[in-house]
């Protein structure tokens, strides 16, 4: 339980950190540096990811929303891809895609996508964007929802294991926050960072989720 909380160390501005202070600050495991992947193997793999995630990693509105990967945090990207393989996170497309990736390939892909910076796809209804911004910046104290900005950053660019949300497809955000318990944290014996978001997702109403998702959808 304690080890997945380690990334909290050093974050002072987050009120909720108090809750997990007891588990904070044991030594962080250092991953061995992955070997470089030859370009002739990496490039076709990148092209393959982009058939679904968009030519600039900007995401794609398909039968199911396919998330933006551009500008995503490397650590978060790697952890989620592993989560699909370990079935901590349930998704039939991404299990098939991810379980064949070597650790070195995974790191190379995460680094590639983190450097991309296309304009957000946009397209969400603009009706409740200002309400969404207020939720993002200030949270909903009456509903026990902390400010999203406290963890995801004032600019929503994320940090390490906290994902970037800026420019993400609103449909994808809505789907995630609505189904949090059904898709993430699915290996009860191996709890992960998804536990941090669970109560937050749970305490938002559908209208609040739609508003904050619309705000993030346009954020560069
Ligand atoms: C067949 C389409 C498809 C392909 C090909 C594909 N993905 Fe995905 N990917 C998806 C879908 C759909 C999701 C959203 C899953 C969900 O809703 O939980 C996703 C989610 C992800 C996520 C999680 C993003 C987040 O914000 O949590 C990562 C990381 C990812 N994909 C990486 C990759 C990489 C790397 C490749 C190439 C090796 C790739 N994907 C290829 C469809 C695809
Ligand atoms: C206490 C810290 C914290 C706060 C506050 C927080 N989040 Fe998160 N959020 C996380 C973490 C950690 C993850 C990654 C979860 C994982 O690894 O499965 C996450 C993941 C997400 C994801 C999934 C992103 C993706 O690419 O799949 C969405 C969407 C999200 N948060 C939205 C929000 C919104 C909206 C708010 C404010 C209402 C918020 N979060 C507040 C910590 C936080």
Tab-separated table of C-alpha atoms and ligand atoms in Angstrom:
chain	number	residue	atom	x	y	z
A	1	UNK	CA	0.000	0.000	0.000
A	2	UNK	CA	2.718	2.461	1.004
A	3	UNK	CA	4.865	2.307	-2.071
A	4	UNK	CA	2.392	3.853	-4.515
A	5	UNK	CA	2.057	6.906	-2.353
A	6	UNK	CA	5.730	7.805	-2.571
A	7	UNK	CA	5.249	10.345	-5.311
A	8	UNK	CA	3.503	12.569	-2.828
A	9	UNK	CA	6.824	13.360	-1.234
A	10	UNK	CA	7.775	16.974	-1.652
A	11	UNK	CA	4.321	18.225	-2.658
A	12	UNK	CA	3.512	20.797	-0.020
A	13	UNK	CA	0.487	22.568	-1.464
A	14	UNK	CA	-1.799	19.561	-1.373
A	15	UNK	CA	-4.075	19.545	1.639
A	16	UNK	CA	-5.043	15.911	1.172
A	17	UNK	CA	-1.420	14.885	1.558
A	18	UNK	CA	-2.017	15.012	5.270
A	19	UNK	CA	-4.183	11.920	4.990
A	20	UNK	CA	-1.396	9.827	3.592
A	21	UNK	CA	1.462	11.491	5.453
A	22	UNK	CA	1.923	8.327	7.480
A	23	UNK	CA	2.946	6.396	4.371
A	24	UNK	CA	5.024	9.144	2.804
A	25	UNK	CA	8.730	9.392	2.247
A	26	UNK	CA	10.178	5.921	2.184
A	27	UNK	CA	12.908	5.457	-0.433
A	28	UNK	CA	11.659	5.599	-4.038
A	29	UNK	CA	12.662	2.592	-6.133
A	30	UNK	CA	14.968	3.588	-8.997
A	31	UNK	CA	14.167	1.893	-12.296
A	32	UNK	CA	17.140	0.650	-14.306
A	33	UNK	CA	17.792	2.814	-17.365
A	34	UNK	CA	16.253	1.193	-20.411
A	35	UNK	CA	18.424	0.435	-23.467
A	36	UNK	CA	17.796	2.641	-26.498
A	37	UNK	CA	15.434	1.227	-29.115
A	38	UNK	CA	16.635	1.281	-32.763
A	39	UNK	CA	14.790	3.922	-34.823
A	40	UNK	CA	13.740	1.346	-37.394
A	41	UNK	CA	11.784	-0.484	-34.698
A	42	UNK	CA	10.520	2.627	-32.911
A	43	UNK	CA	9.136	4.534	-35.913
A	44	UNK	CA	6.693	1.837	-37.118
A	45	UNK	CA	5.455	1.394	-33.547
A	46	UNK	CA	4.840	5.148	-33.187
A	47	UNK	CA	2.965	5.079	-36.497
A	48	UNK	CA	0.857	2.204	-35.199
A	49	UNK	CA	-0.099	4.048	-31.989
A	50	UNK	CA	-1.053	7.074	-34.098
A	51	UNK	CA	-3.516	5.085	-36.195
A	52	UNK	CA	-5.742	5.244	-33.109
A	53	UNK	CA	-4.390	8.134	-31.033
A	54	UNK	CA	-4.195	10.612	-33.935
A	55	UNK	CA	-1.359	11.705	-36.233
A	56	UNK	CA	-0.037	14.209	-33.683
A	57	UNK	CA	-1.139	12.230	-30.640
A	58	UNK	CA	-4.035	14.685	-30.257
A	59	UNK	CA	-6.611	11.943	-29.660
A	60	UNK	CA	-9.491	10.763	-31.806
A	61	UNK	CA	-13.253	10.583	-31.500
A	62	UNK	CA	-14.052	7.041	-32.553
A	63	UNK	CA	-16.702	4.557	-31.466
A	64	UNK	CA	-14.961	4.917	-28.129
A	65	UNK	CA	-12.997	8.092	-27.273
A	66	UNK	CA	-9.274	7.572	-27.836
A	67	UNK	CA	-7.274	9.800	-25.523
A	68	UNK	CA	-4.763	12.473	-26.360
A	69	UNK	CA	-1.248	11.236	-25.593
A	70	UNK	CA	0.554	14.391	-26.732
A	71	UNK	CA	2.380	16.109	-23.895
A	72	UNK	CA	1.500	13.352	-21.449
A	73	UNK	CA	3.801	12.788	-18.478
A	74	UNK	CA	6.312	9.986	-19.110
A	75	UNK	CA	5.864	8.306	-15.707
A	76	UNK	CA	2.077	8.349	-15.920
A	77	UNK	CA	2.166	7.021	-19.500
A	78	UNK	CA	4.445	4.132	-18.538
A	79	UNK	CA	2.430	3.269	-15.446
A	80	UNK	CA	-0.865	3.187	-17.340
A	81	UNK	CA	0.534	1.030	-20.104
A	82	UNK	CA	1.731	-1.419	-17.456
A	83	UNK	CA	-1.669	-1.184	-15.763
A	84	UNK	CA	-3.347	-2.404	-18.958
A	85	UNK	CA	-0.934	-5.357	-19.161
A	86	UNK	CA	-1.340	-6.245	-15.484
A	87	UNK	CA	-5.123	-5.833	-15.789
A	88	UNK	CA	-5.131	-3.185	-13.094
A	89	UNK	CA	-6.828	-1.079	-15.744
A	90	UNK	CA	-9.408	-2.781	-17.909
A	91	UNK	CA	-9.430	-2.000	-21.641
A	92	UNK	CA	-9.599	-4.588	-24.374
A	93	UNK	CA	-7.830	-2.480	-27.022
A	94	UNK	CA	-4.922	-1.429	-24.888
A	95	UNK	CA	-4.283	-4.852	-23.353
A	96	UNK	CA	-3.659	-6.244	-26.823
A	97	UNK	CA	-1.517	-3.273	-27.812
A	98	UNK	CA	0.531	-3.044	-24.634
A	99	UNK	CA	1.389	-6.591	-23.652
A	100	UNK	CA	3.853	-6.960	-26.557
A	101	UNK	CA	5.870	-3.815	-25.738
A	102	UNK	CA	9.342	-4.266	-24.219
A	103	UNK	CA	10.235	-1.968	-21.307
A	104	UNK	CA	12.717	-0.100	-23.531
A	105	UNK	CA	10.088	0.365	-26.260
A	106	UNK	CA	7.556	1.567	-23.721
A	107	UNK	CA	9.965	4.203	-22.405
A	108	UNK	CA	10.846	5.340	-25.927
A	109	UNK	CA	7.154	5.676	-26.852
A	110	UNK	CA	6.342	7.554	-23.650
A	111	UNK	CA	9.189	9.991	-24.312
A	112	UNK	CA	8.146	10.495	-27.924
A	113	UNK	CA	4.535	11.340	-27.088
A	114	UNK	CA	5.564	13.604	-24.201
A	115	UNK	CA	7.348	15.904	-26.667
A	116	UNK	CA	4.331	16.436	-28.978
A	117	UNK	CA	2.281	19.607	-28.598
A	118	UNK	CA	-0.593	19.820	-31.111
A	119	UNK	CA	-3.545	22.153	-30.557
A	120	UNK	CA	-6.350	20.569	-28.515
A	121	UNK	CA	-9.039	18.885	-30.598
A	122	UNK	CA	-11.692	21.014	-28.869
A	123	UNK	CA	-15.312	20.484	-29.848
A	124	UNK	CA	-16.937	20.327	-26.409
A	125	UNK	CA	-19.978	22.491	-25.690
A	126	UNK	CA	-18.801	25.854	-24.354
A	127	UNK	CA	-21.893	26.427	-22.205
A	128	UNK	CA	-20.387	25.407	-18.853
A	129	UNK	CA	-16.695	26.120	-19.356
A	130	UNK	CA	-16.500	28.813	-16.683
A	131	UNK	CA	-18.157	26.516	-14.148
A	132	UNK	CA	-15.639	23.852	-15.164
A	133	UNK	CA	-12.750	26.239	-14.597
A	134	UNK	CA	-14.011	27.056	-11.110
A	135	UNK	CA	-14.223	23.355	-10.237
A	136	UNK	CA	-10.744	22.817	-11.641
A	137	UNK	CA	-9.163	25.741	-9.809
A	138	UNK	CA	-11.071	25.654	-6.515
A	139	UNK	CA	-12.695	22.224	-6.178
A	140	UNK	CA	-16.112	21.789	-4.554
A	141	UNK	CA	-15.579	22.161	-0.812
A	142	UNK	CA	-19.195	21.226	-0.003
A	143	UNK	CA	-18.849	17.936	-1.874
A	144	UNK	CA	-15.368	17.126	-0.559
A	145	UNK	CA	-13.800	17.594	-3.973
A	146	UNK	CA	-10.319	19.136	-3.751
A	147	UNK	CA	-9.087	21.505	-6.454
A	148	UNK	CA	-7.966	19.494	-9.464
A	149	UNK	CA	-5.170	22.033	-9.864
A	150	UNK	CA	-3.608	20.927	-6.567
A	151	UNK	CA	-2.545	17.639	-8.146
A	152	UNK	CA	-2.781	18.104	-11.911
A	153	UNK	CA	-1.144	21.557	-11.859
A	154	UNK	CA	-2.571	25.053	-12.390
A	155	UNK	CA	-2.031	24.643	-16.146
A	156	UNK	CA	-3.246	20.985	-16.104
A	157	UNK	CA	0.043	19.775	-17.584
A	158	UNK	CA	0.468	17.161	-14.838
A	159	UNK	CA	3.636	16.083	-13.065
A	160	UNK	CA	5.165	12.602	-12.943
A	161	UNK	CA	2.428	10.184	-11.944
A	162	UNK	CA	-0.186	12.964	-12.048
A	163	UNK	CA	-1.461	13.006	-15.621
A	164	UNK	CA	-1.733	15.956	-17.952
A	165	UNK	CA	-5.406	16.777	-18.556
A	166	UNK	CA	-5.006	19.881	-20.767
A	167	UNK	CA	-6.413	19.334	-24.241
A	168	UNK	CA	-7.835	15.917	-23.408
A	169	UNK	CA	-11.008	14.779	-25.187
A	170	UNK	CA	-13.990	15.701	-23.068
A	171	UNK	CA	-15.756	12.415	-23.905
A	172	UNK	CA	-12.746	10.489	-22.624
A	173	UNK	CA	-12.655	12.474	-19.359
A	174	UNK	CA	-16.391	11.958	-18.882
A	175	UNK	CA	-16.096	8.221	-19.532
A	176	UNK	CA	-13.178	7.897	-17.112
A	177	UNK	CA	-14.665	9.857	-14.246
A	178	UNK	CA	-18.041	8.134	-14.652
A	179	UNK	CA	-16.629	4.596	-14.746
A	180	UNK	CA	-13.591	5.035	-12.498
A	181	UNK	CA	-14.231	1.973	-10.303
A	182	UNK	CA	-15.114	-0.261	-13.228
A	183	UNK	CA	-11.967	0.393	-15.251
A	184	UNK	CA	-9.165	1.312	-12.863
A	185	UNK	CA	-7.842	-0.355	-9.736
A	186	UNK	CA	-9.156	-3.712	-10.933
A	187	UNK	CA	-6.481	-5.815	-9.211
A	188	UNK	CA	-7.590	-5.574	-5.600
A	189	UNK	CA	-4.390	-7.272	-4.403
A	190	UNK	CA	-2.269	-4.692	-6.175
A	191	UNK	CA	-3.791	-1.277	-5.438
A	192	UNK	CA	-2.372	1.662	-7.373
A	193	UNK	CA	-2.579	5.438	-7.786
A	194	UNK	CA	-6.104	5.158	-9.118
A	195	UNK	CA	-7.245	4.949	-5.473
A	196	UNK	CA	-6.348	8.628	-5.083
A	197	UNK	CA	-8.842	9.699	-7.764
A	198	UNK	CA	-11.600	7.277	-6.782
A	199	UNK	CA	-13.372	9.403	-4.128
A	200	UNK	CA	-12.946	12.533	-6.255
A	201	UNK	CA	-14.571	10.912	-9.292
A	202	UNK	CA	-17.291	9.513	-7.049
A	203	UNK	CA	-18.191	12.898	-5.498
A	204	UNK	CA	-18.692	14.725	-8.802
A	205	UNK	CA	-22.178	14.876	-10.349
A	206	UNK	CA	-22.596	14.151	-14.091
A	207	UNK	CA	-23.146	17.879	-14.760
A	208	UNK	CA	-19.977	18.818	-12.854
A	209	UNK	CA	-17.999	16.170	-14.733
A	210	UNK	CA	-19.262	17.504	-18.072
A	211	UNK	CA	-18.330	21.086	-17.094
A	212	UNK	CA	-14.780	20.330	-15.969
A	213	UNK	CA	-14.239	18.059	-19.000
A	214	UNK	CA	-15.372	20.852	-21.357
A	215	UNK	CA	-12.987	23.310	-19.714
A	216	UNK	CA	-10.040	20.911	-20.055
A	217	UNK	CA	-10.950	20.059	-23.653
A	218	UNK	CA	-9.933	23.557	-24.838
A	219	UNK	CA	-6.952	24.085	-22.563
A	220	UNK	CA	-3.612	24.356	-24.420
B	1	LIG	C1	-6.865	0.058	-31.591
B	1	LIG	C2	-6.709	1.421	-31.145
B	1	LIG	C3	-5.498	1.744	-30.288
B	1	LIG	C4	-4.164	1.591	-30.611
B	1	LIG	C5	-3.552	0.985	-31.882
B	1	LIG	C6	-3.435	2.134	-29.500
B	1	LIG	N1	-4.267	2.594	-28.529
B	1	LIG	FE1	-3.733	3.388	-26.732
B	1	LIG	N2	-5.685	3.581	-26.204
B	1	LIG	C7	-6.751	3.200	-27.001
B	1	LIG	C8	-7.990	3.470	-26.270
B	1	LIG	C9	-9.402	3.214	-26.774
B	1	LIG	C10	-7.606	4.005	-25.017
B	1	LIG	C11	-8.545	4.469	-23.889
B	1	LIG	C12	-8.781	3.351	-22.943
B	1	LIG	C13	-9.777	3.746	-21.898
B	1	LIG	O1	-10.770	4.374	-22.252
B	1	LIG	O2	-9.539	3.439	-20.722
B	1	LIG	C14	-6.161	4.054	-25.024
B	1	LIG	C15	-5.392	4.513	-23.934
B	1	LIG	C16	-4.019	4.600	-23.923
B	1	LIG	C17	-3.223	5.120	-22.835
B	1	LIG	C18	-3.760	5.677	-21.530
B	1	LIG	C19	-3.889	7.180	-21.686
B	1	LIG	C20	-4.360	7.884	-20.467
B	1	LIG	O3	-4.493	9.116	-20.536
B	1	LIG	O4	-4.582	7.255	-19.432
B	1	LIG	C21	-1.927	5.031	-23.204
B	1	LIG	C22	-0.710	5.465	-22.399
B	1	LIG	C23	-1.893	4.456	-24.529
B	1	LIG	N3	-3.185	4.215	-24.938
B	1	LIG	C24	-0.735	4.214	-25.235
B	1	LIG	C25	-0.706	3.611	-26.510
B	1	LIG	C26	0.516	3.289	-27.206
B	1	LIG	C27	1.910	3.532	-26.685
B	1	LIG	C28	0.147	2.711	-28.392
B	1	LIG	C29	1.042	2.150	-29.469
B	1	LIG	C30	1.986	1.114	-29.054
B	1	LIG	C31	-1.303	2.691	-28.424
B	1	LIG	N4	-1.770	3.248	-27.268
B	1	LIG	C32	-2.044	2.179	-29.456
B	1	LIG	C33	-6.698	2.693	-28.272
B	1	LIG	C34	-5.544	2.370	-28.965
B	2	LIG	C1	-5.227	14.348	-4.704
B	2	LIG	C2	-4.663	14.467	-6.030
B	2	LIG	C3	-5.658	14.601	-7.169
B	2	LIG	C4	-6.681	15.507	-7.264
B	2	LIG	C5	-7.091	16.585	-6.286
B	2	LIG	C6	-7.305	15.263	-8.544
B	2	LIG	N1	-6.669	14.240	-9.192
B	2	LIG	FE1	-7.194	13.478	-10.984
B	2	LIG	N2	-5.711	12.090	-10.838
B	2	LIG	C7	-4.834	11.962	-9.783
B	2	LIG	C8	-3.965	10.830	-10.018
B	2	LIG	C9	-2.865	10.331	-9.114
B	2	LIG	C10	-4.355	10.275	-11.253
B	2	LIG	C11	-3.765	9.042	-11.926
B	2	LIG	C12	-4.571	7.831	-11.502
B	2	LIG	C13	-4.005	6.527	-12.008
B	2	LIG	O1	-2.777	6.370	-12.058
B	2	LIG	O2	-4.829	5.645	-12.324
B	2	LIG	C14	-5.469	11.085	-11.738
B	2	LIG	C15	-6.128	10.848	-12.929
B	2	LIG	C16	-7.159	11.620	-13.427
B	2	LIG	C17	-7.822	11.404	-14.694
B	2	LIG	C18	-7.501	10.339	-15.712
B	2	LIG	C19	-6.597	10.941	-16.763
B	2	LIG	C20	-6.321	10.075	-17.956
B	2	LIG	O3	-5.545	10.527	-18.822
B	2	LIG	O4	-6.853	8.992	-18.047
B	2	LIG	C21	-8.767	12.379	-14.824
B	2	LIG	C22	-9.717	12.579	-15.989
B	2	LIG	C23	-8.688	13.205	-13.640
B	2	LIG	N3	-7.699	12.722	-12.806
B	2	LIG	C24	-9.477	14.318	-13.423
B	2	LIG	C25	-9.462	15.059	-12.247
B	2	LIG	C26	-10.374	16.148	-11.985
B	2	LIG	C27	-11.422	16.664	-12.955
B	2	LIG	C28	-10.089	16.610	-10.729
B	2	LIG	C29	-10.783	17.707	-9.945
B	2	LIG	C30	-12.232	17.588	-9.811
B	2	LIG	C31	-8.983	15.806	-10.237
B	2	LIG	N4	-8.632	14.887	-11.176
B	2	LIG	C32	-8.392	15.979	-9.002
B	2	LIG	C33	-4.785	12.787	-8.678
B	2	LIG	C34	-5.666	13.801	-8.389
